[in-house]
PDB file of C-alpha atoms in Angstrom:
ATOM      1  CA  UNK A   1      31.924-144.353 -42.720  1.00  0.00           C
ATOM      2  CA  UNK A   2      30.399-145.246 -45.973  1.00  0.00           C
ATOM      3  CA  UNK A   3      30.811-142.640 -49.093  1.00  0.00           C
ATOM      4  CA  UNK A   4      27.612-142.036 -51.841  1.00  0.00           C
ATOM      5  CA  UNK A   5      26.158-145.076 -52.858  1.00  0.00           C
ATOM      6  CA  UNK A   6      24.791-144.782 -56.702  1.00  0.00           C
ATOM      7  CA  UNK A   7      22.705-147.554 -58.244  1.00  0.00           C
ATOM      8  CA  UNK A   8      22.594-148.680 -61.087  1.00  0.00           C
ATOM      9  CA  UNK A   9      26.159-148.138 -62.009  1.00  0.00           C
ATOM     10  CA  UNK A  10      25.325-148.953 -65.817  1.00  0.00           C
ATOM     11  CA  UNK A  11      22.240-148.894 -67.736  1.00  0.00           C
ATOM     12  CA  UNK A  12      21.167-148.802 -70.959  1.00  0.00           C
ATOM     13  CA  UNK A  13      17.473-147.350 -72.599  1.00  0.00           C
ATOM     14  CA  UNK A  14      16.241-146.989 -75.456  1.00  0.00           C
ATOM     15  CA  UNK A  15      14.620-143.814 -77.001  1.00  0.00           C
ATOM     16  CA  UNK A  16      11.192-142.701 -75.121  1.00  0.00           C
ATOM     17  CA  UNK A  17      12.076-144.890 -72.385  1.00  0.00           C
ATOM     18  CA  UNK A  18      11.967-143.369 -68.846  1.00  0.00           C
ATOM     19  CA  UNK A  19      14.463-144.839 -66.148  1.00  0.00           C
ATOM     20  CA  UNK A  20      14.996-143.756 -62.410  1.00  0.00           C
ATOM     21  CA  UNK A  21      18.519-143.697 -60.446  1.00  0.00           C
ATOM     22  CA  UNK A  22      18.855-143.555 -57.170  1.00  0.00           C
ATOM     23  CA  UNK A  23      21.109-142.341 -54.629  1.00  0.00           C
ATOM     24  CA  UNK A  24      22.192-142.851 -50.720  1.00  0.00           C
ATOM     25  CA  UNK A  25      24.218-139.961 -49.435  1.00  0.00           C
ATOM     26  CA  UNK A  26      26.941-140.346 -46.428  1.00  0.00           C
ATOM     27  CA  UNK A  27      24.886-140.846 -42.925  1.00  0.00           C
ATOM     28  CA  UNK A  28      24.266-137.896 -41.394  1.00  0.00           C
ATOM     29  CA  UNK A  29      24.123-135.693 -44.979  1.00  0.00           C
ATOM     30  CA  UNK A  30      20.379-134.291 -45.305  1.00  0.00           C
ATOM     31  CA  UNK A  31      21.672-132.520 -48.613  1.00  0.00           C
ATOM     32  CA  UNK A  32      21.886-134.448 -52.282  1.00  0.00           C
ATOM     33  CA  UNK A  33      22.404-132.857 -55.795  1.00  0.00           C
ATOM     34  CA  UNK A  34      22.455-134.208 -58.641  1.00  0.00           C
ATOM     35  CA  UNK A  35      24.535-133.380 -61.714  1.00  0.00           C
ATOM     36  CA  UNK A  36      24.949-134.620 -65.388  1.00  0.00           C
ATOM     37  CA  UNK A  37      28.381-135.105 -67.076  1.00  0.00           C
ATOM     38  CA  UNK A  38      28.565-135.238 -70.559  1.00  0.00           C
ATOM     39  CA  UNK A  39      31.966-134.509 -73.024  1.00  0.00           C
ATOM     40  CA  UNK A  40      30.701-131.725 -74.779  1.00  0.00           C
ATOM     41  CA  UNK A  41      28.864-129.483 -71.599  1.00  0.00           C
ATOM     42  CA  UNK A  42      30.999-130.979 -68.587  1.00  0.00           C
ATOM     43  CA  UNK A  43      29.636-131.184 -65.207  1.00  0.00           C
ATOM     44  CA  UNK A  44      25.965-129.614 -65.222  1.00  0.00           C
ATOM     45  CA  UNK A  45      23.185-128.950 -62.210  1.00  0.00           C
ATOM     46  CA  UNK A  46      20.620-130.770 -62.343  1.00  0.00           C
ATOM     47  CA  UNK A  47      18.877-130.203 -58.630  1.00  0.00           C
ATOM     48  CA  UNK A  48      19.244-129.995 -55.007  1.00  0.00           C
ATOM     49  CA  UNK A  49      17.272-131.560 -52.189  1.00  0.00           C
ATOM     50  CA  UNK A  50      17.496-130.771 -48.688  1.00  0.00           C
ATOM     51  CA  UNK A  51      15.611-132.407 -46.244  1.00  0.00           C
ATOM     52  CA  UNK A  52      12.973-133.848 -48.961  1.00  0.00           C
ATOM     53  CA  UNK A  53      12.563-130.053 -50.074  1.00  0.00           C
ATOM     54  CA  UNK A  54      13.967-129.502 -53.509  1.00  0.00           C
ATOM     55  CA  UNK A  55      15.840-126.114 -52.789  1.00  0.00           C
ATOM     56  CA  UNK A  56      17.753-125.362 -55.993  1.00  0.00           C
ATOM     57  CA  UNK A  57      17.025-126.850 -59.892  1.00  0.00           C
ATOM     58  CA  UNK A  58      19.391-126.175 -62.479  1.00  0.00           C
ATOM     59  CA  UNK A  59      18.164-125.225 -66.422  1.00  0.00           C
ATOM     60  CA  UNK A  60      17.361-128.733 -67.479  1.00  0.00           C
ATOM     61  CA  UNK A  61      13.572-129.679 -69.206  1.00  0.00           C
ATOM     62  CA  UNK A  62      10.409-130.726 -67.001  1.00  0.00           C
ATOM     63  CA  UNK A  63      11.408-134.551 -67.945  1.00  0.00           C
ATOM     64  CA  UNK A  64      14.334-134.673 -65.394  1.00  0.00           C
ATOM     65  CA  UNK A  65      12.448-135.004 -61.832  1.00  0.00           C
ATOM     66  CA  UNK A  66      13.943-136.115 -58.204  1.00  0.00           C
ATOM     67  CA  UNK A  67      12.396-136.280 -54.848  1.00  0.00           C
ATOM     68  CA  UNK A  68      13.950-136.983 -51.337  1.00  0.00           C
ATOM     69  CA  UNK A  69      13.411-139.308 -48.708  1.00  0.00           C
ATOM     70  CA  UNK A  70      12.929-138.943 -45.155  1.00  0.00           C
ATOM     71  CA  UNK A  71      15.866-141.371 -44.615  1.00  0.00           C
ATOM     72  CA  UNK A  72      17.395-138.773 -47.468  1.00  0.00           C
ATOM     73  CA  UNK A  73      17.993-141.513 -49.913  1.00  0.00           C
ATOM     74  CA  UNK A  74      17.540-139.593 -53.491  1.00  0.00           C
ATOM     75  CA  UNK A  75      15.817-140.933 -57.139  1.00  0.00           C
ATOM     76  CA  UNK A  76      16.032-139.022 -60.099  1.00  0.00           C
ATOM     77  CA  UNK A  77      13.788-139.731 -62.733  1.00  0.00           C
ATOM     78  CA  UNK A  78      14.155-138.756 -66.404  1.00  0.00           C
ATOM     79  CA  UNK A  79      11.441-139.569 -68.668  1.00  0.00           C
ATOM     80  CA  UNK A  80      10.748-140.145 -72.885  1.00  0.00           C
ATOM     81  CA  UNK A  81      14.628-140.436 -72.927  1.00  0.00           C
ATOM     82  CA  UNK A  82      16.540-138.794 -75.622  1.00  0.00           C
ATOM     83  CA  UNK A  83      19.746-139.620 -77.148  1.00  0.00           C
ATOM     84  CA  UNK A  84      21.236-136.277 -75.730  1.00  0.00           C
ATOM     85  CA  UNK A  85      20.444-138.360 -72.587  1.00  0.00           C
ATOM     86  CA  UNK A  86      23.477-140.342 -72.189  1.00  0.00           C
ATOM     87  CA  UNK A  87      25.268-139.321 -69.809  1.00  0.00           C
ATOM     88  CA  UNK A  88      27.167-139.979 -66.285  1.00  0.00           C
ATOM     89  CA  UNK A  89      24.887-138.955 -63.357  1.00  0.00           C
ATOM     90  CA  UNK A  90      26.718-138.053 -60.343  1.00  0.00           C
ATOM     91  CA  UNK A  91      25.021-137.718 -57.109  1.00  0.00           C
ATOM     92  CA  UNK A  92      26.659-135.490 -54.093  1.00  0.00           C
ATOM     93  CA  UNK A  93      26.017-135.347 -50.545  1.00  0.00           C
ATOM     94  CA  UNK A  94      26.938-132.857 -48.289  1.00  0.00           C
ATOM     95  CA  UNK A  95      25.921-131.455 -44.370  1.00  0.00           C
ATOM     96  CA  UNK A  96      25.203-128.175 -45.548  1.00  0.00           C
ATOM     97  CA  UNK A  97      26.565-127.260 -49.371  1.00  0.00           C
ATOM     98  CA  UNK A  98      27.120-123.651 -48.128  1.00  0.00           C
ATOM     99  CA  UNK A  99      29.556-124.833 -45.897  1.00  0.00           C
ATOM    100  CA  UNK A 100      31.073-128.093 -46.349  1.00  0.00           C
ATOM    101  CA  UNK A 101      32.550-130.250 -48.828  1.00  0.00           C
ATOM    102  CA  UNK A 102      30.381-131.780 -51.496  1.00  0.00           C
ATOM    103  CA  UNK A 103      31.253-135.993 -51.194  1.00  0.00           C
ATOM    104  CA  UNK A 104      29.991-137.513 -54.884  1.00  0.00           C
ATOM    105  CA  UNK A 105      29.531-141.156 -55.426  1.00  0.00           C
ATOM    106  CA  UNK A 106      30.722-143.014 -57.993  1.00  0.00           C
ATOM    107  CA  UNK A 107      28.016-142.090 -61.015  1.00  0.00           C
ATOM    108  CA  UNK A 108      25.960-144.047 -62.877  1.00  0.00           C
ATOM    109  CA  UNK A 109      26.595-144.825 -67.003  1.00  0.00           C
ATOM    110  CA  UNK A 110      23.288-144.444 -68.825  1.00  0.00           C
ATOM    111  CA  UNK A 111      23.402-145.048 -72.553  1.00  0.00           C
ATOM    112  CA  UNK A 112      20.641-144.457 -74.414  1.00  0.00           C
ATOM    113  CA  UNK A 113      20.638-146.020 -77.739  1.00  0.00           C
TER     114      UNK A 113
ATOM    115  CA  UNK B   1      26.118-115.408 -64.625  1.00  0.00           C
ATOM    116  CA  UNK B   2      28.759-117.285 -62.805  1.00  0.00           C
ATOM    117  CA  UNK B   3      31.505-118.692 -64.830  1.00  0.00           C
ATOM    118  CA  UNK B   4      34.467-121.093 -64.350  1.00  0.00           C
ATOM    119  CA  UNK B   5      37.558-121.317 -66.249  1.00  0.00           C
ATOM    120  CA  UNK B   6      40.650-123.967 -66.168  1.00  0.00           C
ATOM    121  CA  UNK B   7      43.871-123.146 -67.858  1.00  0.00           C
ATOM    122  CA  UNK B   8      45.891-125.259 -69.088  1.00  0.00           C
ATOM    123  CA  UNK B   9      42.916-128.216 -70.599  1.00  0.00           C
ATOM    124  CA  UNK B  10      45.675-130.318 -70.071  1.00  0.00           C
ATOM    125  CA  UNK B  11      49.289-130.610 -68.884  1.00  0.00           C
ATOM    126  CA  UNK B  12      52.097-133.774 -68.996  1.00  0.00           C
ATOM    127  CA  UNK B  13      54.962-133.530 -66.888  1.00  0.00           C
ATOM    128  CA  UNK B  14      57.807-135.618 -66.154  1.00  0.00           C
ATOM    129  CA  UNK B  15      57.744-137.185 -62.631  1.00  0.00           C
ATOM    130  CA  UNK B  16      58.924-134.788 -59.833  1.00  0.00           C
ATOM    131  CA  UNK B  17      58.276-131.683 -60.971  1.00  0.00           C
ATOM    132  CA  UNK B  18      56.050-129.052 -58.994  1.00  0.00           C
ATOM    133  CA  UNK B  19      52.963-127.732 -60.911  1.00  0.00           C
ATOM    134  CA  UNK B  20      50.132-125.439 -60.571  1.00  0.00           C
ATOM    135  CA  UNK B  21      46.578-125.954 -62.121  1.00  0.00           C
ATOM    136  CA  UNK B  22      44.772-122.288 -62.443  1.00  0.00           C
ATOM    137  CA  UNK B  23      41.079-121.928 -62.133  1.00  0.00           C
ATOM    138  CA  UNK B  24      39.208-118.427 -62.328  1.00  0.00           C
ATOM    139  CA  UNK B  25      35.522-117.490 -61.960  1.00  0.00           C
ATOM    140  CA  UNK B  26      33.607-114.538 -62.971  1.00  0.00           C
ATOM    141  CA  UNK B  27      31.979-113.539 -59.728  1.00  0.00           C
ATOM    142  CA  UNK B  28      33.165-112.997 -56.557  1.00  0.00           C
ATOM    143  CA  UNK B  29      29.842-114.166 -54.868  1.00  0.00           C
ATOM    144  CA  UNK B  30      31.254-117.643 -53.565  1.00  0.00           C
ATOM    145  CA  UNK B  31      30.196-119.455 -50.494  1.00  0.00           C
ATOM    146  CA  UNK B  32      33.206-121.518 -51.230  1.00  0.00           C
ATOM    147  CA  UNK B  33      35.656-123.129 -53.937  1.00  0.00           C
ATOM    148  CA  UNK B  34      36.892-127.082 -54.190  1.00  0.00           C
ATOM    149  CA  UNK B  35      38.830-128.635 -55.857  1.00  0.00           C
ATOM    150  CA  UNK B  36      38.217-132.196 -57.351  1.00  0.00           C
ATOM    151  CA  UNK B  37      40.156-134.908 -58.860  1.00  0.00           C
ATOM    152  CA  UNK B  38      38.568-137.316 -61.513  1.00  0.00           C
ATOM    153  CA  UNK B  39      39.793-140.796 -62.585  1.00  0.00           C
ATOM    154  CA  UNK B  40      38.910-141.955 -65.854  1.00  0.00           C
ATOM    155  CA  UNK B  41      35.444-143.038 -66.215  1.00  0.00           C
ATOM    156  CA  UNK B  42      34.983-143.068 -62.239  1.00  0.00           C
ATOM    157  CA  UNK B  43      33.152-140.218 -59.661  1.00  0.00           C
ATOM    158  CA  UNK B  44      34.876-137.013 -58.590  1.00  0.00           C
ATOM    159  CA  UNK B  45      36.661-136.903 -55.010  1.00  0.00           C
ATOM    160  CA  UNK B  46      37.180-134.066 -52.865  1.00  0.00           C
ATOM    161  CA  UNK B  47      40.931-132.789 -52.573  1.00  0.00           C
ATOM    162  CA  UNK B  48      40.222-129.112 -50.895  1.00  0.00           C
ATOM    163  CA  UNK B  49      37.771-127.381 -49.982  1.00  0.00           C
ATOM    164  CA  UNK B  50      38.517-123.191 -49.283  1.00  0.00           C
ATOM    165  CA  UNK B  51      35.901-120.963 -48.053  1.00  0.00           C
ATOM    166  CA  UNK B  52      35.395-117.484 -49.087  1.00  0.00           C
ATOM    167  CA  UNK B  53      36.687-115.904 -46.040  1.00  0.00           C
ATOM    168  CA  UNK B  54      39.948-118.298 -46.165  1.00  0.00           C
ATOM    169  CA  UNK B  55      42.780-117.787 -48.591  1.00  0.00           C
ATOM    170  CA  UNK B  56      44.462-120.854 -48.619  1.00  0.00           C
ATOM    171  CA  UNK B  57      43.856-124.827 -47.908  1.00  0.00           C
ATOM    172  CA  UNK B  58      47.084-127.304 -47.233  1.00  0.00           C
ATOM    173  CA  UNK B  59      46.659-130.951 -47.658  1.00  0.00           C
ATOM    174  CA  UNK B  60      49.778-133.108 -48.270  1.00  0.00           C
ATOM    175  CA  UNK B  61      51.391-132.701 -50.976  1.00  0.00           C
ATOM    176  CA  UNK B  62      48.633-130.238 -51.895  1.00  0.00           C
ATOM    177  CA  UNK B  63      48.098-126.283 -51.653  1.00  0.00           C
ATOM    178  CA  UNK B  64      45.289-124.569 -52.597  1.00  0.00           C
ATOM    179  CA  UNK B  65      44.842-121.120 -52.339  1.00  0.00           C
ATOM    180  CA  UNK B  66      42.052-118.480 -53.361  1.00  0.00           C
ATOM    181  CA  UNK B  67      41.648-115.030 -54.269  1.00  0.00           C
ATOM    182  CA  UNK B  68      38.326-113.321 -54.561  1.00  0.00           C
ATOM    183  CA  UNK B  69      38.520-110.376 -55.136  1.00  0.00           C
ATOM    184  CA  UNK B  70      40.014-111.468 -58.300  1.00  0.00           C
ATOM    185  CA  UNK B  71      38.532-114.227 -58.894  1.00  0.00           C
ATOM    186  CA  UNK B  72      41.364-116.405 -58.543  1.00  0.00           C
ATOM    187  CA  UNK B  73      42.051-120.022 -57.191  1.00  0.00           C
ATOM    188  CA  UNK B  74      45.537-122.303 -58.229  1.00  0.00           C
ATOM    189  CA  UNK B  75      46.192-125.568 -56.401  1.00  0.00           C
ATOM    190  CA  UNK B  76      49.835-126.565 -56.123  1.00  0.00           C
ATOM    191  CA  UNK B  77      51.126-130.103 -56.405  1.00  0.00           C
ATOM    192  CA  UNK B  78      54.307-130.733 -55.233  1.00  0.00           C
ATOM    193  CA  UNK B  79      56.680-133.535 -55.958  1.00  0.00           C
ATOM    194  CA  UNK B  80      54.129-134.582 -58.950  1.00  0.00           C
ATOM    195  CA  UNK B  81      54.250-138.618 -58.783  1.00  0.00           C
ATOM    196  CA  UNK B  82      52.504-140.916 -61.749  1.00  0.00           C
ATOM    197  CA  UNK B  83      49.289-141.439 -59.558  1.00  0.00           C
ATOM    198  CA  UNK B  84      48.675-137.798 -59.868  1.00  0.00           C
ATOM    199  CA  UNK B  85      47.807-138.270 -63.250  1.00  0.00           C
ATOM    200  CA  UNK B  86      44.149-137.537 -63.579  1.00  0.00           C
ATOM    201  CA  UNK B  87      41.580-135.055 -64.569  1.00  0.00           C
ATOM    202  CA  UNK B  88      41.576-131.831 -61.766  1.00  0.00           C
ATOM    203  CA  UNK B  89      38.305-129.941 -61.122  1.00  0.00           C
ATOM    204  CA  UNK B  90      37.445-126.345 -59.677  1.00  0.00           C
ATOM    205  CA  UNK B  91      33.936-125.460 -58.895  1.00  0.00           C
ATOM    206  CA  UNK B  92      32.491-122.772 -56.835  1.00  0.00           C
ATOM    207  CA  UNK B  93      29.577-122.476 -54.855  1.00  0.00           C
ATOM    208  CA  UNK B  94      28.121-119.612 -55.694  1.00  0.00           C
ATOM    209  CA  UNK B  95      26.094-117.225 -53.409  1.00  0.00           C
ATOM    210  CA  UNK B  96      24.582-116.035 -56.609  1.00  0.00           C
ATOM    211  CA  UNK B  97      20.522-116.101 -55.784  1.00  0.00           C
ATOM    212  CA  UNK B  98      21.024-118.395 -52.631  1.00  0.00           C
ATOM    213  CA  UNK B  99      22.068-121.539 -54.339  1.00  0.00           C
ATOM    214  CA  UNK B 100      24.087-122.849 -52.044  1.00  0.00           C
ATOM    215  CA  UNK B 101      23.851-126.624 -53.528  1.00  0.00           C
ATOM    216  CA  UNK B 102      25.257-125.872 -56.809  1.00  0.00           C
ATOM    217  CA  UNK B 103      28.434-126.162 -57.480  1.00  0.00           C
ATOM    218  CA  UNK B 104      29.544-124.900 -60.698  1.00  0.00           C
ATOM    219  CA  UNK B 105      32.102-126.548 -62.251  1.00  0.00           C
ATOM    220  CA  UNK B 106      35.227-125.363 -64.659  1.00  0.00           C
ATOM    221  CA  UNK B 107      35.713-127.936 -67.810  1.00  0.00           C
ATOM    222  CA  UNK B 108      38.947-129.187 -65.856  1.00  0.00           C
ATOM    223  CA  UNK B 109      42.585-129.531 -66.231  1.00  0.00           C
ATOM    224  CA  UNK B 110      43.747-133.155 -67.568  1.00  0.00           C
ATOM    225  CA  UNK B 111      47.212-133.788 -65.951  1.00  0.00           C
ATOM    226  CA  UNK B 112      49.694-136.793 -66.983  1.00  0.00           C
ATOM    227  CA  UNK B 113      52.848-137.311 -65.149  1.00  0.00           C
ATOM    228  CA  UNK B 114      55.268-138.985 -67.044  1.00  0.00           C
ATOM    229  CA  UNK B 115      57.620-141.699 -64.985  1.00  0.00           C
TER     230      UNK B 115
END
């Protein structure tokens, strides 16, 4: 079975920039979340869809968007990029969060310089 | 507000030895706990996952165990071998306002295992 795909795995933007990631979750998952890693604040929510509904967002600013797919592929957009951008974005995929395990994918790098 | 906490932020022992990594969390409001290893620069992947009514996980060379009424989780590595080394994650899913998709995550425990 294949794990979360993330794509790009690098990128780099430059200030006021906007640049989308995307994310396939395991077959099967109808959840995705999406969190930002960074040195300073760790591992931080960004959102939750289920079934193309976004159930859950975390306390990040209007520029950081997502939607959901019916084949529950994920994107995350974040727009006019900041330097406080730069992060690793980890996607997760799950059957049902509440219940079982969170599977996250590898991440992708985004630099912003 | 839910909050998690790792002790130690990081631990290096020699190869062999049995260790425990210690996570607590604020509320007691979980839907369930896992723990997570990270490799350097790479994605996080799922050692154990306990739910709230459980009180203890067993994978391997791997225990995990939780206590919620105090808030308590500490996963056990036994025989601790060089590939262990790595960062080791806690994060609950709270039941805090029905957000069952967040996990919230402790700032980790960064284990070396010397040969």
């Amino acid at each position: 079975k294949a794990g979360v795909t993330q794509t790009p795995r690098y990128l780099i933007k430059t200030r006021g920039q906007q640049v989308t990631l995307s994310c396939s979750p395991i077959s099967g998952h109808r959840s995705v979340s999406w969190y930002q890693q960074t040195p300073g604040q760790g591992l931080q929510f960004l959102f939750e869809y289920f079934s193309e509904t976004q159930r859950n967002k975390g306390n990040f600013p209007g520029r950081f968007s997502g939607r959901q797919f019916s084949n529950s592929r994920s994107e995350m957009n974040v727009s006019t990029l900041e330097l406080g951008d730069s992060a690793l974005y980890l996607c997760a995929s799950s059957l049902d969060p509440g219940i079982y395990e969170q599977y996250f994918g590898p991440g992708t790098r985004l630099t912003v310089t | 507000k839910q909050e998690v906490t790792q002790i130690p932020a990081a631990l290096s022992v020699p190869e062999g030895e049995n260790l425990v990594l210690n996570c607590s969390f604020t509320d007691s409001a979980i839907y369930n706990l896992q723990w997570f290893r990270q490799d350097p620069g790479k994605g996080l992947t799922s050692l154990l996952l306990i739910q709230s009514s459980q009180r203890e996980q067993t994978s391997g060379r791997l225990n995990a165990s939780l206590d919620k009424s105090s808030g308590r989780s500490t996963l056990y590595i036994a025989a601790s071998q060089p590939g262990d080394s790595a960062t080791y994650l806690c994060a609950v899913s709270s039941a805090i306002g029905g957000s069952q998709g967040n996990l919230i995550f402790g700032k980790g425990t960064k284990l070396s295992v010397k040969p």
